[in-house]
PDB file of C-alpha atoms in Angstrom:
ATOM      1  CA  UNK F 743      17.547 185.601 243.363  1.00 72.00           C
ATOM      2  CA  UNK F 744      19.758 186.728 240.612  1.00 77.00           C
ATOM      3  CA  UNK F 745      21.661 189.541 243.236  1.00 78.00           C
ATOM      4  CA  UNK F 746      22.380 186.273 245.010  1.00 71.00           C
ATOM      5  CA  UNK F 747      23.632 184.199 242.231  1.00 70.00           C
ATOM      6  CA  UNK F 748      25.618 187.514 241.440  1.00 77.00           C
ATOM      7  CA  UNK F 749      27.184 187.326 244.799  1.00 73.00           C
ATOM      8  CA  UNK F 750      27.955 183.546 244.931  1.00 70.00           C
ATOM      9  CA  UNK F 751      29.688 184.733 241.325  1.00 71.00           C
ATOM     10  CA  UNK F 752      31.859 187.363 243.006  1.00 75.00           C
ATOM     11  CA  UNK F 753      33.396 185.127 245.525  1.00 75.00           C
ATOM     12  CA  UNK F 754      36.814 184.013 245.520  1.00 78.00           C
ATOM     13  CA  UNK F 755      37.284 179.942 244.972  1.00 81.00           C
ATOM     14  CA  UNK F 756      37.530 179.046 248.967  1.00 82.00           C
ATOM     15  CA  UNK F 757      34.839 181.010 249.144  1.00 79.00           C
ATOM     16  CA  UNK F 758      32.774 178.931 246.596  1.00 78.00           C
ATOM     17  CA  UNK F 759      34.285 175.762 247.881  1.00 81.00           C
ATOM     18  CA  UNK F 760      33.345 176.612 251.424  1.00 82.00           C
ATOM     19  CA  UNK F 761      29.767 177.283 250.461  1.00 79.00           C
ATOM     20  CA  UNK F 762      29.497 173.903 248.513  1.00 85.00           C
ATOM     21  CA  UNK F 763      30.453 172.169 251.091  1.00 85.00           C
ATOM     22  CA  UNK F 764      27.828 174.113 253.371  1.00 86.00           C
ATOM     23  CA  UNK F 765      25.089 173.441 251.052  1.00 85.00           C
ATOM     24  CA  UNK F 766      26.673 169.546 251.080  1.00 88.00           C
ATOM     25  CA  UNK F 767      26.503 169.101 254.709  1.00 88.00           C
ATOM     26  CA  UNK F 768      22.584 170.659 255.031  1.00 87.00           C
ATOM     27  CA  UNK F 769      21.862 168.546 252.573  1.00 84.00           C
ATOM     28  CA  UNK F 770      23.582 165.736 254.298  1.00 83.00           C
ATOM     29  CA  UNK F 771      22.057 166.731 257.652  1.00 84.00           C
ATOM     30  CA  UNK F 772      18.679 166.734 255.562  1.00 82.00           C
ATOM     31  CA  UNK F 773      19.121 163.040 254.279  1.00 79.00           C
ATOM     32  CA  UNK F 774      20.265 161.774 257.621  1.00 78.00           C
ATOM     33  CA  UNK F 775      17.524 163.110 259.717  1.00 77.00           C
ATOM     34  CA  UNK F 776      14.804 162.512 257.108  1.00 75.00           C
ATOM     35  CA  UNK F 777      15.768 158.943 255.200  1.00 74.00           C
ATOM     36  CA  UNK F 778      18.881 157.205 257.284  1.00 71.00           C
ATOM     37  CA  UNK F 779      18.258 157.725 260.563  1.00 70.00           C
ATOM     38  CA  UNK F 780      14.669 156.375 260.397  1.00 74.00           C
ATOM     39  CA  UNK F 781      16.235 153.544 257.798  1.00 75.00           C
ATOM     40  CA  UNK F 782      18.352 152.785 261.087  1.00 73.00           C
ATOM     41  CA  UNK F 783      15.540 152.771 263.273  1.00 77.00           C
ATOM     42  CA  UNK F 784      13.997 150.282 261.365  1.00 82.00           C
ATOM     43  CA  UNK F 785      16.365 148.330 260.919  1.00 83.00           C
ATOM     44  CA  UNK F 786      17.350 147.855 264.083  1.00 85.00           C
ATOM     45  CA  UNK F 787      13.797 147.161 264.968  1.00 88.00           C
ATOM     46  CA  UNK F 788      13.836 144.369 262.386  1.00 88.00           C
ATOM     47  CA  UNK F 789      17.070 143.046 263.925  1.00 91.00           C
ATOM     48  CA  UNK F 790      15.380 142.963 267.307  1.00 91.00           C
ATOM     49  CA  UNK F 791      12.755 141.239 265.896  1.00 91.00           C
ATOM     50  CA  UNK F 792      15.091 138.324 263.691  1.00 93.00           C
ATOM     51  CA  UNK F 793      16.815 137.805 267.387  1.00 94.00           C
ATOM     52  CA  UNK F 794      13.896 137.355 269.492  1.00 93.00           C
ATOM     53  CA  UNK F 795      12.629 134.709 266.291  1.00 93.00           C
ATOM     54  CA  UNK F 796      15.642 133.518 266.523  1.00 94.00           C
ATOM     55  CA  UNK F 797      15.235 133.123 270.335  1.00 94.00           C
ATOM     56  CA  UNK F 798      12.113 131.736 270.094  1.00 94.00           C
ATOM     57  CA  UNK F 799      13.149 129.411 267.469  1.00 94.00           C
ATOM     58  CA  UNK F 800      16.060 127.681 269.568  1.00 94.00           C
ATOM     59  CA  UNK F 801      13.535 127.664 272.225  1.00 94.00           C
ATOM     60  CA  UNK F 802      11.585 125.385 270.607  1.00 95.00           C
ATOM     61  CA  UNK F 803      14.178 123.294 268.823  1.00 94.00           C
ATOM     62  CA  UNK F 804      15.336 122.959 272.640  1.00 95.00           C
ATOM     63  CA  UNK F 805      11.640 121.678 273.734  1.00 95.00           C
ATOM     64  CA  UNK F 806      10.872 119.835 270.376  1.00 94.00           C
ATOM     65  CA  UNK F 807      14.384 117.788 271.335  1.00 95.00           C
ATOM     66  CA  UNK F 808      13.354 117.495 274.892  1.00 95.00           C
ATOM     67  CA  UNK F 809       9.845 116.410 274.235  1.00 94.00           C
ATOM     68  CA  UNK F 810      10.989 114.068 271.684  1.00 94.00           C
ATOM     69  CA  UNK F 811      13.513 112.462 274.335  1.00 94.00           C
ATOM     70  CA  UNK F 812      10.892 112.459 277.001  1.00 95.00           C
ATOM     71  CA  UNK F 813       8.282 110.487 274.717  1.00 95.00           C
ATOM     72  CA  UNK F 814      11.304 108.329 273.595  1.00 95.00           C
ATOM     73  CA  UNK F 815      11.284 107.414 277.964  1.00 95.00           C
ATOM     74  CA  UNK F 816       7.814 106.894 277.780  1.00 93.00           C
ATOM     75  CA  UNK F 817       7.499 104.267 275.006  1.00 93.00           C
ATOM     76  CA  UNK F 818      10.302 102.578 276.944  1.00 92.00           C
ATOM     77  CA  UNK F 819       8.659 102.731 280.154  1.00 90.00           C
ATOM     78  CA  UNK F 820       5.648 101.889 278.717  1.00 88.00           C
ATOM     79  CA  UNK F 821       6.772  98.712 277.296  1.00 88.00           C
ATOM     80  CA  UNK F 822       8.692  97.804 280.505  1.00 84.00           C
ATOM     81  CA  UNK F 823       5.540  98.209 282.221  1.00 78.00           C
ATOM     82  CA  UNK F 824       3.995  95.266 279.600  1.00 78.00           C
ATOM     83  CA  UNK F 825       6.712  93.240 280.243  1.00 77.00           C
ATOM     84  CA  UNK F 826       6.087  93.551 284.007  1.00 72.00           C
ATOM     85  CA  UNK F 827       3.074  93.362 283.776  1.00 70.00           C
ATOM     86  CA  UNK F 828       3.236  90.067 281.726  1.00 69.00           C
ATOM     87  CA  UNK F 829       5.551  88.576 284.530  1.00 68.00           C
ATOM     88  CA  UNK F 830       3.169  90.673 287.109  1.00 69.00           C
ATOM     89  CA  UNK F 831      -0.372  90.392 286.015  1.00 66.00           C
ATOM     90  CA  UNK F 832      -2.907  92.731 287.382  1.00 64.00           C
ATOM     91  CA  UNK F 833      -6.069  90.233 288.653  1.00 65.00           C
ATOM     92  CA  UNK F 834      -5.207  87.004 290.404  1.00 61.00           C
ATOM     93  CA  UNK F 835      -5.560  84.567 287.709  1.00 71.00           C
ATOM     94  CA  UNK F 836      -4.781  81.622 290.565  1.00 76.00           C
ATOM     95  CA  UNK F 837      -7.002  79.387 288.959  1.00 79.00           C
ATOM     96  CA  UNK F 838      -5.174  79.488 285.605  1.00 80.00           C
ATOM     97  CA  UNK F 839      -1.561  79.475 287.818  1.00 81.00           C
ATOM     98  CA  UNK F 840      -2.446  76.565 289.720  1.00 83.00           C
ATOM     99  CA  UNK F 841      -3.474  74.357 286.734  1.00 85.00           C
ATOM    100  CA  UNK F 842      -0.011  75.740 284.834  1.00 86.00           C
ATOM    101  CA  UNK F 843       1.761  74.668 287.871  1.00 87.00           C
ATOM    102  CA  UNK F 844       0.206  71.003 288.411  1.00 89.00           C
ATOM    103  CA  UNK F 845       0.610  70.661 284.695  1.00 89.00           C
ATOM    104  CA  UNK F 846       4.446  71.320 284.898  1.00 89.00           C
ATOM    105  CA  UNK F 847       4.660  69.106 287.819  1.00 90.00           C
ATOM    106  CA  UNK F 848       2.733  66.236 285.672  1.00 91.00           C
ATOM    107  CA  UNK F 849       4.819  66.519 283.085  1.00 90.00           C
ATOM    108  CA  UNK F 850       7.978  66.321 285.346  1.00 90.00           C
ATOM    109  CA  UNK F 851       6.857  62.962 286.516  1.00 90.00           C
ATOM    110  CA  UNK F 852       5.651  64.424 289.867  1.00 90.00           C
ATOM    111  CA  UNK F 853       2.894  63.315 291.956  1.00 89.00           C
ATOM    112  CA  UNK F 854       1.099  65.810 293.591  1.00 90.00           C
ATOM    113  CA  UNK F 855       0.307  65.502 296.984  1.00 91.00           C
ATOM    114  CA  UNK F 856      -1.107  68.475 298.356  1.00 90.00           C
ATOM    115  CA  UNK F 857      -1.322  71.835 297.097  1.00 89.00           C
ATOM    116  CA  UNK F 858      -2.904  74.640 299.115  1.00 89.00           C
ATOM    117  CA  UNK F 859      -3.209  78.426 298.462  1.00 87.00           C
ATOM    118  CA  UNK F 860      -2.585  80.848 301.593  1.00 87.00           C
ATOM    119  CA  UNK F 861      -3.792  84.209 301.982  1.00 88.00           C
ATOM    120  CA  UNK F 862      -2.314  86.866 300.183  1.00 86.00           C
ATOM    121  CA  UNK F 863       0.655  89.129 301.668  1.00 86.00           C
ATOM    122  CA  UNK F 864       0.290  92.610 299.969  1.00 86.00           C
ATOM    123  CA  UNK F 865       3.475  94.595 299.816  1.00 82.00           C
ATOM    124  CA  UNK F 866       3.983  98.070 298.769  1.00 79.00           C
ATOM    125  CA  UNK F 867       3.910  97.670 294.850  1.00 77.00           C
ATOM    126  CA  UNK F 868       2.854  93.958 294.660  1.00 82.00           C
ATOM    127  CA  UNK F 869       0.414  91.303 296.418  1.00 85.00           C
ATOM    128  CA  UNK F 870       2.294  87.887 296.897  1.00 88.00           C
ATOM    129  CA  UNK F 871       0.614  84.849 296.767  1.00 88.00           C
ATOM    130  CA  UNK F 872       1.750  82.211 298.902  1.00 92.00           C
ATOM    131  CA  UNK F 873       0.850  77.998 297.318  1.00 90.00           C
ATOM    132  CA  UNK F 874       2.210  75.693 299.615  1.00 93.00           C
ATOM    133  CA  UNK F 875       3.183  72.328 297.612  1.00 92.00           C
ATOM    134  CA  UNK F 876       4.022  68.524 298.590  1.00 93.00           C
ATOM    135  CA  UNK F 877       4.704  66.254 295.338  1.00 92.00           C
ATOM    136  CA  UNK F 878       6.966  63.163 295.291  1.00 91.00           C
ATOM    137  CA  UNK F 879       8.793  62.129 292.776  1.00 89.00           C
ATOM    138  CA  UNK F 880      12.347  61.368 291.943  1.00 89.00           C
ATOM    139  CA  UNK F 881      15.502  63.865 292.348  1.00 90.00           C
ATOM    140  CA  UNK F 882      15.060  64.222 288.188  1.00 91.00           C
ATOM    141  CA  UNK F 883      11.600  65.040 288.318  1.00 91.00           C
ATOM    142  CA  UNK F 884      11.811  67.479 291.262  1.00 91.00           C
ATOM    143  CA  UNK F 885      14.550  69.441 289.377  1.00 92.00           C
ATOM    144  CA  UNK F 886      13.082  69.898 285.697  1.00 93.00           C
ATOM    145  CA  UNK F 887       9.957  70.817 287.483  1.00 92.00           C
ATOM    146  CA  UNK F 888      11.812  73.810 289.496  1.00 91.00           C
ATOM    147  CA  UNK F 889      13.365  74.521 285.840  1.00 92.00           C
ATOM    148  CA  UNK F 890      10.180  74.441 284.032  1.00 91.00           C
ATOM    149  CA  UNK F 891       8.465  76.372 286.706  1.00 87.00           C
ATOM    150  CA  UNK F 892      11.325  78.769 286.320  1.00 87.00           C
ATOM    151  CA  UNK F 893      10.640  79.492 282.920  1.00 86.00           C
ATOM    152  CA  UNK F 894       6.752  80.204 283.346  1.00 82.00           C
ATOM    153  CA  UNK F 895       5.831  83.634 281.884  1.00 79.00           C
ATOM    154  CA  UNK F 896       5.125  85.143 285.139  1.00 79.00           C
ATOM    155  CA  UNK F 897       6.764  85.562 288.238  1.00 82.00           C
ATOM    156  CA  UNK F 898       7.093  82.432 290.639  1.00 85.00           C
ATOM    157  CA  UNK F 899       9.761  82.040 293.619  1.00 87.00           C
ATOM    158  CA  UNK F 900      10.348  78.816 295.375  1.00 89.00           C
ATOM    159  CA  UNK F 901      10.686  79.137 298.900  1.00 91.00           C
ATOM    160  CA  UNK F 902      11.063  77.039 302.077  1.00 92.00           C
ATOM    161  CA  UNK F 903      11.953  74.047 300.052  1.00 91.00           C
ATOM    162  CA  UNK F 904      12.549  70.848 302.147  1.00 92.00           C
ATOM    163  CA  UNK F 905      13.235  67.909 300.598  1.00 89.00           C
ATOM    164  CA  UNK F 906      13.130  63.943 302.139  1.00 88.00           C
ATOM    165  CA  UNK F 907      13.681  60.794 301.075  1.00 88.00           C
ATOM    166  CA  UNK F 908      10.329  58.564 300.614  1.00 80.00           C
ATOM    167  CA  UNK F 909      10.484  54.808 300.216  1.00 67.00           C
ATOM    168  CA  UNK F 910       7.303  53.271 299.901  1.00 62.00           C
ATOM    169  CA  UNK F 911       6.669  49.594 299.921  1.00 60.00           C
ATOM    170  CA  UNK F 912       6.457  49.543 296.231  1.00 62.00           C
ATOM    171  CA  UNK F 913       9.750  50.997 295.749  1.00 56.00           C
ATOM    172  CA  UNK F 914      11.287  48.841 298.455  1.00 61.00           C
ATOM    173  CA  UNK F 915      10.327  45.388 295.927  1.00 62.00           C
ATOM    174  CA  UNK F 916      11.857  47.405 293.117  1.00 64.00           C
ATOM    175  CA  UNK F 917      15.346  48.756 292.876  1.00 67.00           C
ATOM    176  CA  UNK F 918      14.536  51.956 291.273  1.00 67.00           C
ATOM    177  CA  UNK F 919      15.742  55.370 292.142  1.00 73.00           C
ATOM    178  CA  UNK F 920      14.798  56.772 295.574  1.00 79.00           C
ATOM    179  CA  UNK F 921      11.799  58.972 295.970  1.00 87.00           C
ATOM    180  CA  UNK F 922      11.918  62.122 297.369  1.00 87.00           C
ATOM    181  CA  UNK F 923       9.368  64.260 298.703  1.00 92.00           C
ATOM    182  CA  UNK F 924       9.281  67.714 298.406  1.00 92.00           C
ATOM    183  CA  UNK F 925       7.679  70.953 300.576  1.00 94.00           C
ATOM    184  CA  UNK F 926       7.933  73.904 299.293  1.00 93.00           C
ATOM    185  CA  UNK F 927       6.011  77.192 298.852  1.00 93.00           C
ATOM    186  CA  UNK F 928       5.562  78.404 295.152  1.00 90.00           C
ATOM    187  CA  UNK F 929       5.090  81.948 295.234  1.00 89.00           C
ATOM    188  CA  UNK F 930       3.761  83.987 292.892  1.00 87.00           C
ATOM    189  CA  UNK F 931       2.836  87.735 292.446  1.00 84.00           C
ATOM    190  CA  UNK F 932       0.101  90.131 290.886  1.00 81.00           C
ATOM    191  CA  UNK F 933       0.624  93.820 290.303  1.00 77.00           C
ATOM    192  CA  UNK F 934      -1.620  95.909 292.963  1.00 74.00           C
ATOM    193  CA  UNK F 935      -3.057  98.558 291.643  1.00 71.00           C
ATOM    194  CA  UNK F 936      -2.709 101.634 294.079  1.00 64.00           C
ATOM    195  CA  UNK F 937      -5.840 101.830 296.636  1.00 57.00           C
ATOM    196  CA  UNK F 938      -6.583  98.105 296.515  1.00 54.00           C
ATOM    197  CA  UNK F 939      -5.566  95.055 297.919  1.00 48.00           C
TER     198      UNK F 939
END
């Protein structure tokens, strides 16, 4: 060792220089194989991993906003549906539309002369239930029942409506407005459920 340290001694300055800078660069080579480049490895390993989180991250921010949206559409939908279904019921419930409907007429000033239910006409989505009618009463009457009927919570359309002019001998002694009597079928609907009738 100390013929080697005599020879570094004896070498001119580039000579020393030169060797530094030898020694430098294996040590260099040294660090870099043995520390840095597996520092580097990992690290891009780690940055690999912090972009597929990432990834995965706006993935789910993506699905979190579309799954929010899409439950948004259902409670919207869903509360349609109640509202249709309101206007739309499910079962029949003639008995309680046919006493709403005489009622209205009552209460119009109607008479009601006839009132017959026909048999149902399903459709794709809904079942429509025909109610033929034949009241008497005067013009007034005949419209604010068609305008309270109109503003029944469910569904009812007025169809075939003829309307005639009715004096009876009672209203010939009297000079009262002219009655009128009035066909018509009031239909209404109930939601069908899919299978049934």
């Amino acid at each position: 060792m100390d013929e080697l340290v005599s020879k570094i001694l004896k070498l001119k300055t580039s000579g020393k220089v030169g060797l530094t800078l030898g020694v430098a660069v294996v040590f260099g080579l040294l660090y870099y194989t043995m520390f840095y480049s597996d520092m580097g490895d990992e690290i891009a390993r780690a940055q690999g991993a912090q972009d597929a989180l990432k990834q995965e991250r706006e993935s789910y921010e993506r699905r979190k906003t579309e799954y929010l949206a899409y439950r948004n559409e259902l409670t919207v939908l869903q509360e349609k549906q109640r509202e249709i279904l309101r206007a739309l019921p499910r079962e029949q419930e003639i008995p309680s539309f046919i006493s709403s409907i005489q009622e209205q007429a009552e209460l119009a000033g109607l008479e009601v002369l006839n009132l017959n239910i026909d048999e149902e006409l399903p459709e794709q989505l809904y079942v429509k239930i025909p109610v033929k009618m034949e009241v008497r009463g005067n013009y007034h009457a005949v419209t604010r029942f068609f305008k309270s009927v109109s503003e029944l919570r469910r569904i009812v359309n007025v169809e075939e409506l003829s309307l005639a002019p009715e004096r009876t001998v009672q209203d010939k002694q009297t000079e009262g407005p002219v009655k009128l009597r009035a066909r018509f079928i009031a239909a209404t609907f109930r939601y069908r459920e899919q299978g049934k009738g």
